[in-house]
mmCIF file of C-alpha atoms in Angstrom:
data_model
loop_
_atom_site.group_PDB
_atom_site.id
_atom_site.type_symbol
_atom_site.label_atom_id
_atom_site.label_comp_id
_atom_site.label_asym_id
_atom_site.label_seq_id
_atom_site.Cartn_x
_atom_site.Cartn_y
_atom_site.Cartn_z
ATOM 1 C CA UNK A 1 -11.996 15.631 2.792
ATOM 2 C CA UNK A 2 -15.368 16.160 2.510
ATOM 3 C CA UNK A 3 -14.708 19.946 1.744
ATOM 4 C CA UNK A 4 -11.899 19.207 -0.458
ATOM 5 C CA UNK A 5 -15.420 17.052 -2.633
ATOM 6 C CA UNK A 6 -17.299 19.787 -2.132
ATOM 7 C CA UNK A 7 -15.042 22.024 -3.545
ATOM 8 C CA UNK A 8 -14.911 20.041 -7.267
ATOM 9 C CA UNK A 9 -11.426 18.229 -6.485
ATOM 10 C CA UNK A 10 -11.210 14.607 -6.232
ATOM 11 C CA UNK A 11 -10.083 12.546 -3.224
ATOM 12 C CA UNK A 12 -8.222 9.311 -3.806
ATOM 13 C CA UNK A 13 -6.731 6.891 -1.170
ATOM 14 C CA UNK A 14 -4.050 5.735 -2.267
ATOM 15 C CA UNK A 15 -2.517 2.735 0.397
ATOM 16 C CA UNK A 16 -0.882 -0.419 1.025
ATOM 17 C CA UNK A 17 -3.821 -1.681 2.490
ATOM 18 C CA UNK A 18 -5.216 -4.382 1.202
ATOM 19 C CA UNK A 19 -9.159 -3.461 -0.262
ATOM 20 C CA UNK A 20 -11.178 -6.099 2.126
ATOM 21 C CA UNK A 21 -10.484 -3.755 4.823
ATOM 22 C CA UNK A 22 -11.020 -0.146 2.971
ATOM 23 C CA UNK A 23 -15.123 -0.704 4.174
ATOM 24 C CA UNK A 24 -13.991 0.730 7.813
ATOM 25 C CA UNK A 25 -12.568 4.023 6.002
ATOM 26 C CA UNK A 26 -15.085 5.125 4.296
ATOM 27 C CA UNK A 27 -17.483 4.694 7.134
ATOM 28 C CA UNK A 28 -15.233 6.719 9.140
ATOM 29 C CA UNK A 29 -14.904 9.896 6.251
ATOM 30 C CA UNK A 30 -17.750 9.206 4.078
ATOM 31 C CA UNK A 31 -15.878 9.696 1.174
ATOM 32 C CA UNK A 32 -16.136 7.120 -1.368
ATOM 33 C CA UNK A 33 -15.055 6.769 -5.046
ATOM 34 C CA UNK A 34 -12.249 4.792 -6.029
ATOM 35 C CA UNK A 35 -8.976 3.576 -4.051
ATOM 36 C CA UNK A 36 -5.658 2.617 -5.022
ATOM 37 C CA UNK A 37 -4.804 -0.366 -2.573
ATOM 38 C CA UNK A 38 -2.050 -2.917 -2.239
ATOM 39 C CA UNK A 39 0.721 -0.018 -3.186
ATOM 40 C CA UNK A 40 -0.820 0.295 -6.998
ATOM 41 C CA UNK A 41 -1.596 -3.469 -7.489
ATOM 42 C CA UNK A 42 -5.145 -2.998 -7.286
ATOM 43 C CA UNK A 43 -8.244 -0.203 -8.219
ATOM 44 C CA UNK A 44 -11.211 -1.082 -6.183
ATOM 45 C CA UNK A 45 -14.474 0.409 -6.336
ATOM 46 C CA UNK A 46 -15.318 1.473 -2.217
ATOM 47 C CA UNK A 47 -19.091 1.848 -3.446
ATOM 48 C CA UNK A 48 -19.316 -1.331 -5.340
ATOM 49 C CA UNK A 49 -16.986 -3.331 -3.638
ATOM 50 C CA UNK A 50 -15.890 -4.898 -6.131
ATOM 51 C CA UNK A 51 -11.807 -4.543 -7.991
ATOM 52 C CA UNK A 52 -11.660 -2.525 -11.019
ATOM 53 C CA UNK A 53 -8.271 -3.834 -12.014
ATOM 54 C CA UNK A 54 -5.268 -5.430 -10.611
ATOM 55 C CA UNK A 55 -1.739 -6.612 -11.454
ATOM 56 C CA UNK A 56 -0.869 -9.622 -10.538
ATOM 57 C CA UNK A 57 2.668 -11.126 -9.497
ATOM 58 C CA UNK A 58 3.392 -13.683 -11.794
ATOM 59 C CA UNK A 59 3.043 -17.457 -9.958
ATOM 60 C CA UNK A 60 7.086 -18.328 -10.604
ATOM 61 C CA UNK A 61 8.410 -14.976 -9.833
ATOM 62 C CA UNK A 62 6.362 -15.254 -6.717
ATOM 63 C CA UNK A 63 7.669 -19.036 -5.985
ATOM 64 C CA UNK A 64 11.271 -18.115 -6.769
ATOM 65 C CA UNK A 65 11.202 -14.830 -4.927
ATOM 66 C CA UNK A 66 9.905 -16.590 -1.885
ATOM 67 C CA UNK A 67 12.413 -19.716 -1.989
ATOM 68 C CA UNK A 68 15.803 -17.190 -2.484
ATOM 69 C CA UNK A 69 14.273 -14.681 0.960
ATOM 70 C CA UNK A 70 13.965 -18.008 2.846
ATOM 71 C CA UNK A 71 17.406 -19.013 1.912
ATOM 72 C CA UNK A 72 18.375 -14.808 3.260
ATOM 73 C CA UNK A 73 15.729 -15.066 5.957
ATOM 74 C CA UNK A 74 15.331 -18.349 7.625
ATOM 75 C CA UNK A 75 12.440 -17.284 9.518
ATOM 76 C CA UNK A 76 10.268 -15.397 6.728
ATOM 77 C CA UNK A 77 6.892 -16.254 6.984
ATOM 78 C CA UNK A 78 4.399 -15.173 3.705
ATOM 79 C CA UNK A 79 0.990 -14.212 3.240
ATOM 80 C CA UNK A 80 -1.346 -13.390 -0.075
ATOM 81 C CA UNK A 81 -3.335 -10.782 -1.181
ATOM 82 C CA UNK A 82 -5.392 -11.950 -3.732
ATOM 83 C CA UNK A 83 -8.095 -9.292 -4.572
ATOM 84 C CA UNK A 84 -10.257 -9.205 -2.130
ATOM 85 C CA UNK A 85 -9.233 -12.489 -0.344
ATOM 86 C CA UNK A 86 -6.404 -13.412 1.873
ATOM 87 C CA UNK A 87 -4.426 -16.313 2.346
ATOM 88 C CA UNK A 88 -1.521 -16.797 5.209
ATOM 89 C CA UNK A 89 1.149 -19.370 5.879
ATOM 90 C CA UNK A 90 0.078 -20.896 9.404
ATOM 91 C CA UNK A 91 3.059 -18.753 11.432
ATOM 92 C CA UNK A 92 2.322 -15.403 9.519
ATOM 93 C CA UNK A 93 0.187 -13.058 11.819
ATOM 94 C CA UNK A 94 -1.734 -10.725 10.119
ATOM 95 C CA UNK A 95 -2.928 -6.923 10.892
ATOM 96 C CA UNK A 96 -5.889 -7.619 9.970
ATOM 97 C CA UNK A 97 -7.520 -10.831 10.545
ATOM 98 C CA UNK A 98 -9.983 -12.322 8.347
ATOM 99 C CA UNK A 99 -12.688 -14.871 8.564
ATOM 100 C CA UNK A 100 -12.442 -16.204 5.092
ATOM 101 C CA UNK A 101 -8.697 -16.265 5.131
ATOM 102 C CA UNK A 102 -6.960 -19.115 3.761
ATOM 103 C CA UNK A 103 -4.248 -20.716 5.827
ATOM 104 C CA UNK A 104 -1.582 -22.824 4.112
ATOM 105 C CA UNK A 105 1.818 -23.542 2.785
ATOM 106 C CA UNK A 106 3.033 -20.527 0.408
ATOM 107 C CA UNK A 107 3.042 -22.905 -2.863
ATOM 108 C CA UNK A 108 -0.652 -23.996 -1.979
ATOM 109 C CA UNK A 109 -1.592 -20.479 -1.446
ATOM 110 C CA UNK A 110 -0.190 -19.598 -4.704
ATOM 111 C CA UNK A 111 -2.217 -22.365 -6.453
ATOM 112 C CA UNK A 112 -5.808 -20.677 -5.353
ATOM 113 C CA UNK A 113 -4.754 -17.146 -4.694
ATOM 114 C CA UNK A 114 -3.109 -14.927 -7.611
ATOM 115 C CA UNK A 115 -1.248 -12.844 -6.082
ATOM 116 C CA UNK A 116 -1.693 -8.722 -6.127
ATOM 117 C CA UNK A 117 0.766 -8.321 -3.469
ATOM 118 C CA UNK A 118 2.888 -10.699 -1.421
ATOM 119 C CA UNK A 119 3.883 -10.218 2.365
ATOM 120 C CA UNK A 120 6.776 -11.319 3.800
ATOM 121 C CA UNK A 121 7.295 -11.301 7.835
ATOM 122 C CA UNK A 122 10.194 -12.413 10.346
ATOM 123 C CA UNK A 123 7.811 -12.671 13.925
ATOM 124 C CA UNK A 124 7.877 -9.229 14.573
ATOM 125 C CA UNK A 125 11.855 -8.665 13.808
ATOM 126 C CA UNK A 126 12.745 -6.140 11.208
ATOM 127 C CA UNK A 127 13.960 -6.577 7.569
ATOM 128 C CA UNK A 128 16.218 -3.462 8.362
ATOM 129 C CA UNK A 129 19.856 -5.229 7.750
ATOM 130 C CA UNK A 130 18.520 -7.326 4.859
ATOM 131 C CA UNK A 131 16.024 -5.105 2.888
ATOM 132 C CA UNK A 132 17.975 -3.812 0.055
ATOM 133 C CA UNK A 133 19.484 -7.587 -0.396
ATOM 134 C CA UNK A 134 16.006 -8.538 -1.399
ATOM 135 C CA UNK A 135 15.461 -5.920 -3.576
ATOM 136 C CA UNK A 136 18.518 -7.097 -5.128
ATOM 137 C CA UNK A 137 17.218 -10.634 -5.461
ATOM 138 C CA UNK A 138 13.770 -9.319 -7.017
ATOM 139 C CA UNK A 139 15.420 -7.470 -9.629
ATOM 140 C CA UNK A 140 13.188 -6.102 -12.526
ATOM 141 C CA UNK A 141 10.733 -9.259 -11.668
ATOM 142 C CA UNK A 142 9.348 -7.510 -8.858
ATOM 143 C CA UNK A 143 8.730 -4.160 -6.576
ATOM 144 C CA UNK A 144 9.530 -4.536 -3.248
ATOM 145 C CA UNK A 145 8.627 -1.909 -0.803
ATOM 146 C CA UNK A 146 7.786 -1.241 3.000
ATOM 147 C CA UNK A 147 5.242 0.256 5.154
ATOM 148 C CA UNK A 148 6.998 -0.792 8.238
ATOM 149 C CA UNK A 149 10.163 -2.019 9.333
ATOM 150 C CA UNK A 150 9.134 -5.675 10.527
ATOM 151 C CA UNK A 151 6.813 -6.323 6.933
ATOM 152 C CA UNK A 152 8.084 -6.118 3.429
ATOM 153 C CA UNK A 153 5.638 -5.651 0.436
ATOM 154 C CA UNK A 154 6.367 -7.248 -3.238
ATOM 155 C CA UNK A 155 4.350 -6.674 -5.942
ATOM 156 C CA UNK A 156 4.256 -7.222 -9.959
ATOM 157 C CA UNK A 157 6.803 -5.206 -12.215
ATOM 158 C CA UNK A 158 6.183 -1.643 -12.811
ATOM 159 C CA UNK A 159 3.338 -1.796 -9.689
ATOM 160 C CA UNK A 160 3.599 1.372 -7.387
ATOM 161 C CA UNK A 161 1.373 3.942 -6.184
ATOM 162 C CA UNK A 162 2.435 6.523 -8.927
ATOM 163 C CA UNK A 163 1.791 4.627 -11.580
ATOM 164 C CA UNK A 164 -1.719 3.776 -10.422
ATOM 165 C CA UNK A 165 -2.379 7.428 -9.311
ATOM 166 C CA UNK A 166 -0.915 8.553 -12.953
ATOM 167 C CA UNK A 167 -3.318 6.402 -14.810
ATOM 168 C CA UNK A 168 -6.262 7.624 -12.715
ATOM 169 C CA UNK A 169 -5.625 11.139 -12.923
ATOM 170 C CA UNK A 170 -5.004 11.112 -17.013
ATOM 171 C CA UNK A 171 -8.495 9.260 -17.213
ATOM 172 C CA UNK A 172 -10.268 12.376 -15.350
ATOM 173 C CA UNK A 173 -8.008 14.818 -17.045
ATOM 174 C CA UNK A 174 -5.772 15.357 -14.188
ATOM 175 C CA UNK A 175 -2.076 16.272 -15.026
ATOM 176 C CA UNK A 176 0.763 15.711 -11.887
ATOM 177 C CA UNK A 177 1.277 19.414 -11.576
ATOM 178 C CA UNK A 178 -2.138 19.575 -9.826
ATOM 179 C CA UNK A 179 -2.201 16.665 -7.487
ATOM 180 C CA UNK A 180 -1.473 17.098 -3.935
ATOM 181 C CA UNK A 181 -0.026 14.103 -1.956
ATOM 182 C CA UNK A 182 0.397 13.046 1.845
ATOM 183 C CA UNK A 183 2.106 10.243 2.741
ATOM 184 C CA UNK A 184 4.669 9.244 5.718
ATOM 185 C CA UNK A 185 6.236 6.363 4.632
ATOM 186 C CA UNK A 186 8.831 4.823 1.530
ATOM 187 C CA UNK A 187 6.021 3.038 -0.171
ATOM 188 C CA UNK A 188 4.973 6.586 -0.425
ATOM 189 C CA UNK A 189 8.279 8.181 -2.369
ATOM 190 C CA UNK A 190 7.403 7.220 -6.150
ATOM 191 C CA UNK A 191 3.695 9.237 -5.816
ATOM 192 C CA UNK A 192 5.966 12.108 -4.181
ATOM 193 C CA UNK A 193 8.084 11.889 -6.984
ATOM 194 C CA UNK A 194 5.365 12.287 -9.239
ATOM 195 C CA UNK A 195 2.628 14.444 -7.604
ATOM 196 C CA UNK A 196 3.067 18.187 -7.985
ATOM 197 C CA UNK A 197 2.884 18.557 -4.515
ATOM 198 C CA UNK A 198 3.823 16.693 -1.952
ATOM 199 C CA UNK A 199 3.036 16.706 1.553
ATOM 200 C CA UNK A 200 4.691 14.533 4.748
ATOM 201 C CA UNK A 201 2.899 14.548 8.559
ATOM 202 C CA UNK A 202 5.877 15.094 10.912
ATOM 203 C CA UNK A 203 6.351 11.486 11.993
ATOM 204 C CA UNK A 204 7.097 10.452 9.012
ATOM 205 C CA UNK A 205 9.992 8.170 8.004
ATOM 206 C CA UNK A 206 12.953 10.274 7.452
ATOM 207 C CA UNK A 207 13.413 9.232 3.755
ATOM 208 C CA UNK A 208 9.562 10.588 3.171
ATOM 209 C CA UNK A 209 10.481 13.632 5.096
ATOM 210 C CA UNK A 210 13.692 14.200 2.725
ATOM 211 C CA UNK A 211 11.675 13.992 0.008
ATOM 212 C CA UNK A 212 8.020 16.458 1.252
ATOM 213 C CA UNK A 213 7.560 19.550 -0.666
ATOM 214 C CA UNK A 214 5.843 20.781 3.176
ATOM 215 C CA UNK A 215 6.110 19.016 6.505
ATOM 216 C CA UNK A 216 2.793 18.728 8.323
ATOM 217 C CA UNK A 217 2.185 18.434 11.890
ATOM 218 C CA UNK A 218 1.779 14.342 12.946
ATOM 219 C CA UNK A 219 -1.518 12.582 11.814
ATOM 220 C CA UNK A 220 -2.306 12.826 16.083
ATOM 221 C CA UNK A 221 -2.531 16.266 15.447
ATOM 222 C CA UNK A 222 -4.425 16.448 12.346
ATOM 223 C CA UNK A 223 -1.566 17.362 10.305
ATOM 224 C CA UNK A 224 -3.799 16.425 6.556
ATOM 225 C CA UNK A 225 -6.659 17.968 7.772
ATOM 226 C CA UNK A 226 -4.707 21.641 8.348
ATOM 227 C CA UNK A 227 -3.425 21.623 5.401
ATOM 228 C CA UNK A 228 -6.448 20.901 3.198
ATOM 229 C CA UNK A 229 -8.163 23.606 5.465
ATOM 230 C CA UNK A 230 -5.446 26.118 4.208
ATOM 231 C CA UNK A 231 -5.714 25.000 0.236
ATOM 232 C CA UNK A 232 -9.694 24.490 0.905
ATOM 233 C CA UNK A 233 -10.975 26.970 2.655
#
């Protein structure tokens, strides 16, 4: 990546991660810049530290979203990201924990937390059988994607990772046709569809597979790095 800098082009992450933990990834790539986190919800600054912009869920889509995937999921549990903060119902267990977390009922959360992204888990079962239900149920009020099986993603209208990487790129000049993307899961297919190029390591999920321009080797085996070697040498 750091060739790929040195080389003029600009390196983006672009993740469902939430930005609070983004601090660990730049340490381990020094690359820095700006990140598109929470799938396109939020810009954030990984030299500041600080968001640039975010979309935000809308409180009542959030509450009604949350009461009709109860009703389909009796055991959902729901966290917040919020930003840079976190808040969790008490039975949701996060990836990654955090010291300043709020813990509370989903409705309280929603009072002190706006939401850039909601999370929705079943303790550890998957949302396989009832995934494209709750698209259904979020209709044009809401995105809802995946990163893996046993945690669904929901986010604000319109909020993905290729609209976010869109807007970036026409504010440095940057049209699709010369944007490379790597990604291995489905909260990766709309920056696929978009990006000119578009690149899946081997253990992907099939659907990102289906949809690669070129199949890497895994991330194990270094399958980004190989391929930026051979555009970047």
């Amino acid at each position: 990546m750091r060739r790929v800098e040195r080389a003029g082009a600009t390196v983006v992450f672009v993740t469902g991660r939430p930005s609070r933990v983004m601090a660990g990834v730049v340490a381990q790539t020094e690359v820095s810049g700006l990140a598109i986190c929470a799938n396109g919800a939020l810009v954030f600054d990984l030299d500041s530290g600080e968001p640039v912009s975010q979309r935000c869920l809308e409180s009542a889509t959030a509450l009604r979203l949350a009461a009709a995937i109860r009703a389909a999921v009796p055991d959902a549990v729901f966290a917040v990201e919020s930003g840079v903060r976190f808040g969790r119902e008490p039975a949701f267990e996060a990836m990654w924990p955090d010291p300043k977390e709020i813990v509370a009922e989903f409705s309280e959360l929603l009072g002190v937390l706006p939401a850039t992204k909601l999370l929705v888990r079943r303790g550890g079962a998957p949302f396989t059988e009832v995934y494209d239900a709750i698209v259904e149920l979020a209709g044009v009020d809401a995105v809802v994607t995946t990163s893996s099986a046993d945690l669904l993603e929901i986010a604000g209208p319109g909020v993905s990772k290729a609209v976010a990487l869109a807007e970036l790129a026409a504010g440095r000049g940057v049209v699709a046709a010369d944007v490379i993307a790597f990604g291995d899961m489905p909260n990766d297919l709309p920056m696929f569809a978009w990006a000119g190029y578009a690149v899946a390591v081997a253990n992907a999920h099939p659907e990102v597979l289906a949809a690669a321009d070129e199949i890497t080797v895994s991330n194990d085996e270094d399958g980004v790095a190989i391929v930026l070697e051979r555009l970047f040498p």
